[in-house]
Amino acid sequence: MVEPILSLASAVITLITTIFGIIQDKKSLEKKQEIKNIQLQKISDISTSGDNSSINIMAMQIQDSILIRKYQEEQIENQLFLENLGRLSAYNKCFLVLCPVVILALFFAEKISSLTIALQTCTIIVSSFAISLYFRYMFYRYVLKIKIRGREMDLASRMIRAVEFTVFPLLLLIISILNLFFSLIKYPSKIDENSLYIILVVAYFISAYVEFLLFNFVVAGNIWSIKIFLKKFFIVLGLMFITILVGLVVYASSI
């Protein structure tokens, strides 16, 4: 009983938070574009008699001042981002380690009925977070047409990145679907129990690797802002514990 609840809740929560984050980003970009259009319209309405007019000279001075201030602000933001990136990486590694530790602790405390359920739950939680990162990457790459190129431009490196950012997330999606499917029905009895454990452990390591890969690409590539990442990170982490508690309550009441 607890397995379908944990699996379905993790998938639904991730889908909802991802869609909500994309909608928020789209509204923010539309608002910035409207402000930019208004500023351009105001500037285009100004007419002068010559390049040396006082209006033109003042406009150039203001423009230079704005560019300098913008450059300084970008330098400060980049410095702060680099300082916080190590902390964000630590949070992400903590998430990848804490998730199986908590789930396995619940299993050894006999709060989860089987090791299969525990391993499935770990894989679904990490896969869901990785897939949400991939959705954000796809939104920026194909909807906003933002291309983030790596330093390696040779053919072999491009092929490796194509595999990493296309095949692996699809593999995670297949793993998550299979986990949800087997949450509702039992695994075939022909599968050896030890072999099943090995498959689930390998699936988790694949999920963790892809999540770490996408984290470095999306967050370190500055596609996803720090505030948005932290907000989603703590929401997912909090909802993970809430989902586990709800599942345990339901499981305990069904005994």
PDB file of C-alpha atoms in Angstrom:
ATOM      1  CA  MET A   1       0.000   0.000   0.000  1.00  0.00           C
ATOM      2  CA  VAL A   2       2.784   2.426   0.827  1.00  0.00           C
ATOM      3  CA  GLU A   3       4.659   1.874  -2.454  1.00  0.00           C
ATOM      4  CA  PRO A   4       2.045   3.260  -4.899  1.00  0.00           C
ATOM      5  CA  ILE A   5       1.469   6.250  -2.611  1.00  0.00           C
ATOM      6  CA  LEU A   6       5.174   7.158  -2.457  1.00  0.00           C
ATOM      7  CA  SER A   7       5.730   6.598  -6.171  1.00  0.00           C
ATOM      8  CA  LEU A   8       2.680   8.430  -7.475  1.00  0.00           C
ATOM      9  CA  ALA A   9       3.049  11.302  -5.001  1.00  0.00           C
ATOM     10  CA  SER A  10       6.702  11.869  -5.969  1.00  0.00           C
ATOM     11  CA  ALA A  11       5.877  11.913  -9.682  1.00  0.00           C
ATOM     12  CA  VAL A  12       2.858  14.227  -9.325  1.00  0.00           C
ATOM     13  CA  ILE A  13       4.664  16.643  -6.979  1.00  0.00           C
ATOM     14  CA  THR A  14       7.625  16.939  -9.344  1.00  0.00           C
ATOM     15  CA  LEU A  15       5.390  17.522 -12.370  1.00  0.00           C
ATOM     16  CA  ILE A  16       3.381  20.247 -10.616  1.00  0.00           C
ATOM     17  CA  THR A  17       6.436  22.104  -9.263  1.00  0.00           C
ATOM     18  CA  THR A  18       8.178  21.956 -12.647  1.00  0.00           C
ATOM     19  CA  ILE A  19       5.185  23.347 -14.565  1.00  0.00           C
ATOM     20  CA  PHE A  20       4.683  26.068 -11.932  1.00  0.00           C
ATOM     21  CA  GLY A  21       8.353  27.107 -12.163  1.00  0.00           C
ATOM     22  CA  ILE A  22       8.245  27.312 -15.971  1.00  0.00           C
ATOM     23  CA  ILE A  23       5.080  29.439 -15.882  1.00  0.00           C
ATOM     24  CA  GLN A  24       6.717  31.801 -13.367  1.00  0.00           C
ATOM     25  CA  ASP A  25       9.801  32.186 -15.565  1.00  0.00           C
ATOM     26  CA  LYS A  26       7.683  32.875 -18.642  1.00  0.00           C
ATOM     27  CA  LYS A  27       5.697  35.614 -16.883  1.00  0.00           C
ATOM     28  CA  SER A  28       8.902  37.221 -15.594  1.00  0.00           C
ATOM     29  CA  LEU A  29      10.430  37.269 -19.077  1.00  0.00           C
ATOM     30  CA  GLU A  30       7.270  38.747 -20.609  1.00  0.00           C
ATOM     31  CA  LYS A  31       7.266  41.504 -17.985  1.00  0.00           C
ATOM     32  CA  LYS A  32      10.925  42.341 -18.669  1.00  0.00           C
ATOM     33  CA  GLN A  33      10.212  42.459 -22.408  1.00  0.00           C
ATOM     34  CA  GLU A  34       7.314  44.889 -21.876  1.00  0.00           C
ATOM     35  CA  ILE A  35       9.540  47.203 -19.806  1.00  0.00           C
ATOM     36  CA  LYS A  36      12.228  47.073 -22.486  1.00  0.00           C
ATOM     37  CA  ASN A  37       9.733  47.955 -25.231  1.00  0.00           C
ATOM     38  CA  ILE A  38       8.446  50.935 -23.223  1.00  0.00           C
ATOM     39  CA  GLN A  39      11.988  52.241 -22.720  1.00  0.00           C
ATOM     40  CA  LEU A  40      12.786  51.910 -26.431  1.00  0.00           C
ATOM     41  CA  GLN A  41       9.581  53.726 -27.366  1.00  0.00           C
ATOM     42  CA  LYS A  42      10.418  56.672 -25.095  1.00  0.00           C
ATOM     43  CA  ILE A  43      13.911  57.004 -26.558  1.00  0.00           C
ATOM     44  CA  SER A  44      12.679  56.853 -30.166  1.00  0.00           C
ATOM     45  CA  ASP A  45      10.326  59.785 -29.590  1.00  0.00           C
ATOM     46  CA  ILE A  46      13.265  62.172 -28.915  1.00  0.00           C
ATOM     47  CA  SER A  47      14.445  64.220 -31.904  1.00  0.00           C
ATOM     48  CA  THR A  48      17.539  66.453 -32.020  1.00  0.00           C
ATOM     49  CA  SER A  49      19.057  68.909 -34.495  1.00  0.00           C
ATOM     50  CA  GLY A  50      22.580  67.430 -34.546  1.00  0.00           C
ATOM     51  CA  ASP A  51      25.009  64.897 -33.123  1.00  0.00           C
ATOM     52  CA  ASN A  52      26.664  67.557 -30.943  1.00  0.00           C
ATOM     53  CA  SER A  53      23.420  68.733 -29.363  1.00  0.00           C
ATOM     54  CA  SER A  54      23.173  68.783 -25.588  1.00  0.00           C
ATOM     55  CA  ILE A  55      20.456  66.139 -25.651  1.00  0.00           C
ATOM     56  CA  ASN A  56      22.636  63.705 -27.596  1.00  0.00           C
ATOM     57  CA  ILE A  57      25.665  64.359 -25.379  1.00  0.00           C
ATOM     58  CA  MET A  58      23.590  63.817 -22.237  1.00  0.00           C
ATOM     59  CA  ALA A  59      22.068  60.645 -23.690  1.00  0.00           C
ATOM     60  CA  MET A  60      25.539  59.258 -24.453  1.00  0.00           C
ATOM     61  CA  GLN A  61      26.747  60.068 -20.949  1.00  0.00           C
ATOM     62  CA  ILE A  62      23.722  58.395 -19.388  1.00  0.00           C
ATOM     63  CA  GLN A  63      24.161  55.368 -21.643  1.00  0.00           C
ATOM     64  CA  ASP A  64      27.841  55.043 -20.698  1.00  0.00           C
ATOM     65  CA  SER A  65      26.946  55.347 -17.011  1.00  0.00           C
ATOM     66  CA  ILE A  66      24.273  52.667 -17.356  1.00  0.00           C
ATOM     67  CA  LEU A  67      26.666  50.320 -19.169  1.00  0.00           C
ATOM     68  CA  ILE A  68      29.360  50.771 -16.512  1.00  0.00           C
ATOM     69  CA  ARG A  69      26.884  50.180 -13.689  1.00  0.00           C
ATOM     70  CA  LYS A  70      25.463  47.149 -15.479  1.00  0.00           C
ATOM     71  CA  TYR A  71      28.959  45.728 -15.978  1.00  0.00           C
ATOM     72  CA  GLN A  72      29.789  46.243 -12.298  1.00  0.00           C
ATOM     73  CA  GLU A  73      26.525  44.610 -11.238  1.00  0.00           C
ATOM     74  CA  GLU A  74      27.209  41.636 -13.516  1.00  0.00           C
ATOM     75  CA  GLN A  75      30.686  41.231 -12.029  1.00  0.00           C
ATOM     76  CA  ILE A  76      29.266  41.254  -8.505  1.00  0.00           C
ATOM     77  CA  GLU A  77      26.527  38.781  -9.464  1.00  0.00           C
ATOM     78  CA  ASN A  78      29.045  36.452 -11.131  1.00  0.00           C
ATOM     79  CA  GLN A  79      31.276  36.571  -8.060  1.00  0.00           C
ATOM     80  CA  LEU A  80      28.364  35.807  -5.752  1.00  0.00           C
ATOM     81  CA  PHE A  81      27.229  33.016  -8.058  1.00  0.00           C
ATOM     82  CA  LEU A  82      30.666  31.383  -8.021  1.00  0.00           C
ATOM     83  CA  GLU A  83      30.810  31.666  -4.232  1.00  0.00           C
ATOM     84  CA  ASN A  84      27.389  30.055  -3.858  1.00  0.00           C
ATOM     85  CA  LEU A  85      27.955  27.379  -6.496  1.00  0.00           C
ATOM     86  CA  GLY A  86      30.082  25.267  -4.154  1.00  0.00           C
ATOM     87  CA  ARG A  87      27.387  25.497  -1.505  1.00  0.00           C
ATOM     88  CA  LEU A  88      24.717  24.498  -4.022  1.00  0.00           C
ATOM     89  CA  SER A  89      26.798  21.514  -5.138  1.00  0.00           C
ATOM     90  CA  ALA A  90      27.093  20.446  -1.502  1.00  0.00           C
ATOM     91  CA  TYR A  91      23.302  20.709  -1.097  1.00  0.00           C
ATOM     92  CA  ASN A  92      22.803  18.594  -4.187  1.00  0.00           C
ATOM     93  CA  LYS A  93      25.263  15.918  -3.048  1.00  0.00           C
ATOM     94  CA  CYS A  94      23.572  15.944   0.350  1.00  0.00           C
ATOM     95  CA  PHE A  95      20.249  15.309  -1.379  1.00  0.00           C
ATOM     96  CA  LEU A  96      21.671  12.353  -3.346  1.00  0.00           C
ATOM     97  CA  VAL A  97      23.129  10.819  -0.173  1.00  0.00           C
ATOM     98  CA  LEU A  98      20.326  11.730   2.232  1.00  0.00           C
ATOM     99  CA  CYS A  99      17.545  10.267   0.106  1.00  0.00           C
ATOM    100  CA  PRO A 100      18.724   6.603   0.165  1.00  0.00           C
ATOM    101  CA  VAL A 101      19.955   6.940   3.763  1.00  0.00           C
ATOM    102  CA  VAL A 102      16.520   8.048   4.996  1.00  0.00           C
ATOM    103  CA  ILE A 103      14.645   5.459   2.936  1.00  0.00           C
ATOM    104  CA  LEU A 104      16.939   2.604   3.978  1.00  0.00           C
ATOM    105  CA  ALA A 105      16.770   3.734   7.616  1.00  0.00           C
ATOM    106  CA  LEU A 106      12.993   3.459   7.419  1.00  0.00           C
ATOM    107  CA  PHE A 107      13.371  -0.014   5.906  1.00  0.00           C
ATOM    108  CA  PHE A 108      15.696  -1.239   8.663  1.00  0.00           C
ATOM    109  CA  ALA A 109      13.329   0.298  11.217  1.00  0.00           C
ATOM    110  CA  GLU A 110      10.643  -1.926   9.633  1.00  0.00           C
ATOM    111  CA  LYS A 111       8.593   1.083   8.530  1.00  0.00           C
ATOM    112  CA  ILE A 112       8.853  -0.024   4.880  1.00  0.00           C
ATOM    113  CA  SER A 113       7.827  -3.583   4.210  1.00  0.00           C
ATOM    114  CA  SER A 114      10.457  -4.627   1.649  1.00  0.00           C
ATOM    115  CA  LEU A 115      13.842  -3.614   0.291  1.00  0.00           C
ATOM    116  CA  THR A 116      12.393  -3.533  -3.216  1.00  0.00           C
ATOM    117  CA  ILE A 117       9.964  -0.787  -2.211  1.00  0.00           C
ATOM    118  CA  ALA A 118      12.779   1.188  -0.557  1.00  0.00           C
ATOM    119  CA  LEU A 119      15.044   0.995  -3.615  1.00  0.00           C
ATOM    120  CA  GLN A 120      12.181   1.866  -5.951  1.00  0.00           C
ATOM    121  CA  THR A 121      11.276   4.904  -3.866  1.00  0.00           C
ATOM    122  CA  CYS A 122      14.878   6.192  -3.902  1.00  0.00           C
ATOM    123  CA  THR A 123      15.078   5.830  -7.665  1.00  0.00           C
ATOM    124  CA  ILE A 124      11.744   7.545  -8.311  1.00  0.00           C
ATOM    125  CA  ILE A 125      12.550  10.534  -6.077  1.00  0.00           C
ATOM    126  CA  VAL A 126      15.961  11.184  -7.661  1.00  0.00           C
ATOM    127  CA  SER A 127      14.701  10.452 -11.183  1.00  0.00           C
ATOM    128  CA  SER A 128      11.801  12.859 -10.719  1.00  0.00           C
ATOM    129  CA  PHE A 129      14.132  15.664  -9.653  1.00  0.00           C
ATOM    130  CA  ALA A 130      16.490  14.930 -12.572  1.00  0.00           C
ATOM    131  CA  ILE A 131      13.611  14.911 -15.063  1.00  0.00           C
ATOM    132  CA  SER A 132      12.377  18.249 -13.714  1.00  0.00           C
ATOM    133  CA  LEU A 133      15.873  19.685 -14.342  1.00  0.00           C
ATOM    134  CA  TYR A 134      15.737  18.295 -17.862  1.00  0.00           C
ATOM    135  CA  PHE A 135      12.331  19.900 -18.483  1.00  0.00           C
ATOM    136  CA  ARG A 136      13.789  23.251 -17.431  1.00  0.00           C
ATOM    137  CA  TYR A 137      16.736  22.758 -19.798  1.00  0.00           C
ATOM    138  CA  MET A 138      14.384  21.876 -22.673  1.00  0.00           C
ATOM    139  CA  PHE A 139      12.238  24.948 -21.951  1.00  0.00           C
ATOM    140  CA  TYR A 140      15.204  27.308 -22.192  1.00  0.00           C
ATOM    141  CA  ARG A 141      16.821  25.473 -25.107  1.00  0.00           C
ATOM    142  CA  TYR A 142      13.844  25.112 -27.455  1.00  0.00           C
ATOM    143  CA  VAL A 143      11.216  27.595 -26.241  1.00  0.00           C
ATOM    144  CA  LEU A 144      13.475  30.565 -25.439  1.00  0.00           C
ATOM    145  CA  LYS A 145      16.108  29.504 -28.019  1.00  0.00           C
ATOM    146  CA  ILE A 146      18.987  29.902 -25.544  1.00  0.00           C
ATOM    147  CA  LYS A 147      22.041  27.866 -26.495  1.00  0.00           C
ATOM    148  CA  ILE A 148      24.650  27.117 -23.857  1.00  0.00           C
ATOM    149  CA  ARG A 149      27.730  25.667 -25.517  1.00  0.00           C
ATOM    150  CA  GLY A 150      30.476  23.851 -23.656  1.00  0.00           C
ATOM    151  CA  ARG A 151      34.181  24.540 -24.016  1.00  0.00           C
ATOM    152  CA  GLU A 152      34.740  21.322 -25.934  1.00  0.00           C
ATOM    153  CA  MET A 153      33.764  21.844 -29.562  1.00  0.00           C
ATOM    154  CA  ASP A 154      35.203  18.693 -31.187  1.00  0.00           C
ATOM    155  CA  LEU A 155      32.857  16.135 -32.708  1.00  0.00           C
ATOM    156  CA  ALA A 156      33.447  13.450 -30.065  1.00  0.00           C
ATOM    157  CA  SER A 157      32.621  15.840 -27.204  1.00  0.00           C
ATOM    158  CA  ARG A 158      29.451  17.053 -28.932  1.00  0.00           C
ATOM    159  CA  MET A 159      28.337  13.456 -29.460  1.00  0.00           C
ATOM    160  CA  ILE A 160      28.965  12.653 -25.786  1.00  0.00           C
ATOM    161  CA  ARG A 161      26.930  15.683 -24.678  1.00  0.00           C
ATOM    162  CA  ALA A 162      24.144  14.715 -27.070  1.00  0.00           C
ATOM    163  CA  VAL A 163      23.981  11.281 -25.444  1.00  0.00           C
ATOM    164  CA  GLU A 164      24.171  12.721 -21.932  1.00  0.00           C
ATOM    165  CA  PHE A 165      21.402  15.283 -22.395  1.00  0.00           C
ATOM    166  CA  THR A 166      19.092  13.231 -24.644  1.00  0.00           C
ATOM    167  CA  VAL A 167      19.436   9.506 -24.050  1.00  0.00           C
ATOM    168  CA  PHE A 168      20.058   9.524 -20.292  1.00  0.00           C
ATOM    169  CA  PRO A 169      16.999  11.634 -19.343  1.00  0.00           C
ATOM    170  CA  LEU A 170      14.844   9.430 -21.571  1.00  0.00           C
ATOM    171  CA  LEU A 171      16.314   6.415 -19.795  1.00  0.00           C
ATOM    172  CA  LEU A 172      15.340   7.992 -16.464  1.00  0.00           C
ATOM    173  CA  LEU A 173      11.813   8.533 -17.742  1.00  0.00           C
ATOM    174  CA  ILE A 174      11.577   4.868 -18.746  1.00  0.00           C
ATOM    175  CA  ILE A 175      12.928   3.789 -15.348  1.00  0.00           C
ATOM    176  CA  SER A 176      10.365   5.975 -13.557  1.00  0.00           C
ATOM    177  CA  ILE A 177       7.496   4.643 -15.685  1.00  0.00           C
ATOM    178  CA  LEU A 178       8.566   1.054 -15.023  1.00  0.00           C
ATOM    179  CA  ASN A 179       8.807   1.756 -11.294  1.00  0.00           C
ATOM    180  CA  LEU A 180       5.326   3.266 -11.278  1.00  0.00           C
ATOM    181  CA  PHE A 181       4.043   0.310 -13.307  1.00  0.00           C
ATOM    182  CA  PHE A 182       5.526  -2.244 -10.927  1.00  0.00           C
ATOM    183  CA  SER A 183       4.182  -0.237  -7.988  1.00  0.00           C
ATOM    184  CA  LEU A 184       0.715  -1.357  -9.023  1.00  0.00           C
ATOM    185  CA  ILE A 185       1.595  -4.946  -9.948  1.00  0.00           C
ATOM    186  CA  LYS A 186       4.188  -7.393  -8.695  1.00  0.00           C
ATOM    187  CA  TYR A 187       7.501  -8.112 -10.371  1.00  0.00           C
ATOM    188  CA  PRO A 188       7.559 -11.368 -12.367  1.00  0.00           C
ATOM    189  CA  SER A 189       8.298 -14.318 -10.101  1.00  0.00           C
ATOM    190  CA  LYS A 190      10.965 -15.520 -12.557  1.00  0.00           C
ATOM    191  CA  ILE A 191      13.262 -12.636 -11.574  1.00  0.00           C
ATOM    192  CA  ASP A 192      15.725 -13.625  -8.863  1.00  0.00           C
ATOM    193  CA  GLU A 193      15.479 -11.417  -5.767  1.00  0.00           C
ATOM    194  CA  ASN A 194      19.210 -10.667  -5.643  1.00  0.00           C
ATOM    195  CA  SER A 195      19.248  -9.822  -9.353  1.00  0.00           C
ATOM    196  CA  LEU A 196      16.311  -7.480  -8.785  1.00  0.00           C
ATOM    197  CA  TYR A 197      18.192  -5.675  -6.005  1.00  0.00           C
ATOM    198  CA  ILE A 198      21.222  -5.249  -8.276  1.00  0.00           C
ATOM    199  CA  ILE A 199      19.027  -3.846 -11.067  1.00  0.00           C
ATOM    200  CA  LEU A 200      17.393  -1.349  -8.711  1.00  0.00           C
ATOM    201  CA  VAL A 201      20.739  -0.242  -7.239  1.00  0.00           C
ATOM    202  CA  VAL A 202      22.163   0.273 -10.741  1.00  0.00           C
ATOM    203  CA  ALA A 203      19.024   2.219 -11.688  1.00  0.00           C
ATOM    204  CA  TYR A 204      19.524   4.484  -8.680  1.00  0.00           C
ATOM    205  CA  PHE A 205      23.179   5.163  -9.520  1.00  0.00           C
ATOM    206  CA  ILE A 206      22.197   5.985 -13.104  1.00  0.00           C
ATOM    207  CA  SER A 207      19.506   8.334 -11.806  1.00  0.00           C
ATOM    208  CA  ALA A 208      21.940   9.988  -9.382  1.00  0.00           C
ATOM    209  CA  TYR A 209      24.581  10.415 -12.091  1.00  0.00           C
ATOM    210  CA  VAL A 210      22.140  12.002 -14.552  1.00  0.00           C
ATOM    211  CA  GLU A 211      20.743  14.269 -11.834  1.00  0.00           C
ATOM    212  CA  PHE A 212      24.256  15.420 -10.914  1.00  0.00           C
ATOM    213  CA  LEU A 213      25.088  15.916 -14.598  1.00  0.00           C
ATOM    214  CA  LEU A 214      21.979  17.991 -15.266  1.00  0.00           C
ATOM    215  CA  PHE A 215      22.491  19.940 -12.054  1.00  0.00           C
ATOM    216  CA  ASN A 216      25.965  21.007 -13.165  1.00  0.00           C
ATOM    217  CA  PHE A 217      24.704  21.915 -16.628  1.00  0.00           C
ATOM    218  CA  VAL A 218      21.540  23.758 -15.608  1.00  0.00           C
ATOM    219  CA  VAL A 219      22.698  25.456 -12.400  1.00  0.00           C
ATOM    220  CA  ALA A 220      26.396  25.977 -13.142  1.00  0.00           C
ATOM    221  CA  GLY A 221      25.474  27.035 -16.683  1.00  0.00           C
ATOM    222  CA  ASN A 222      23.384  29.767 -15.056  1.00  0.00           C
ATOM    223  CA  ILE A 223      20.243  28.680 -16.887  1.00  0.00           C
ATOM    224  CA  TRP A 224      18.474  28.225 -13.579  1.00  0.00           C
ATOM    225  CA  SER A 225      18.891  31.042 -11.078  1.00  0.00           C
ATOM    226  CA  ILE A 226      20.071  30.297  -7.541  1.00  0.00           C
ATOM    227  CA  LYS A 227      16.840  31.470  -5.901  1.00  0.00           C
ATOM    228  CA  ILE A 228      14.698  29.245  -8.119  1.00  0.00           C
ATOM    229  CA  PHE A 229      16.935  26.241  -7.509  1.00  0.00           C
ATOM    230  CA  LEU A 230      16.993  26.685  -3.736  1.00  0.00           C
ATOM    231  CA  LYS A 231      13.229  27.170  -3.664  1.00  0.00           C
ATOM    232  CA  LYS A 232      12.586  24.004  -5.657  1.00  0.00           C
ATOM    233  CA  PHE A 233      15.295  22.047  -3.830  1.00  0.00           C
ATOM    234  CA  PHE A 234      13.845  22.665  -0.383  1.00  0.00           C
ATOM    235  CA  ILE A 235      10.273  22.199  -1.645  1.00  0.00           C
ATOM    236  CA  VAL A 236      11.142  18.798  -3.118  1.00  0.00           C
ATOM    237  CA  LEU A 237      13.121  17.818  -0.013  1.00  0.00           C
ATOM    238  CA  GLY A 238      10.293  18.871   2.310  1.00  0.00           C
ATOM    239  CA  LEU A 239       7.604  17.196   0.226  1.00  0.00           C
ATOM    240  CA  MET A 240       9.703  14.037   0.109  1.00  0.00           C
ATOM    241  CA  PHE A 241       9.613  13.771   3.906  1.00  0.00           C
ATOM    242  CA  ILE A 242       5.917  14.712   4.026  1.00  0.00           C
ATOM    243  CA  THR A 243       5.128  12.049   1.423  1.00  0.00           C
ATOM    244  CA  ILE A 244       7.070   9.445   3.394  1.00  0.00           C
ATOM    245  CA  LEU A 245       5.250  10.350   6.612  1.00  0.00           C
ATOM    246  CA  VAL A 246       1.843  10.205   4.913  1.00  0.00           C
ATOM    247  CA  GLY A 247       2.714   6.857   3.354  1.00  0.00           C
ATOM    248  CA  LEU A 248       3.815   5.483   6.719  1.00  0.00           C
ATOM    249  CA  VAL A 249       0.613   6.671   8.388  1.00  0.00           C
ATOM    250  CA  VAL A 250      -1.499   5.029   5.685  1.00  0.00           C
ATOM    251  CA  TYR A 251       0.585   1.877   5.869  1.00  0.00           C
ATOM    252  CA  ALA A 252       0.344   1.730   9.661  1.00  0.00           C
ATOM    253  CA  SER A 253      -3.419   2.223   9.565  1.00  0.00           C
ATOM    254  CA  SER A 254      -3.817  -0.598   7.037  1.00  0.00           C
ATOM    255  CA  ILE A 255      -2.062  -3.147   9.259  1.00  0.00           C
TER     256      ILE A 255
END
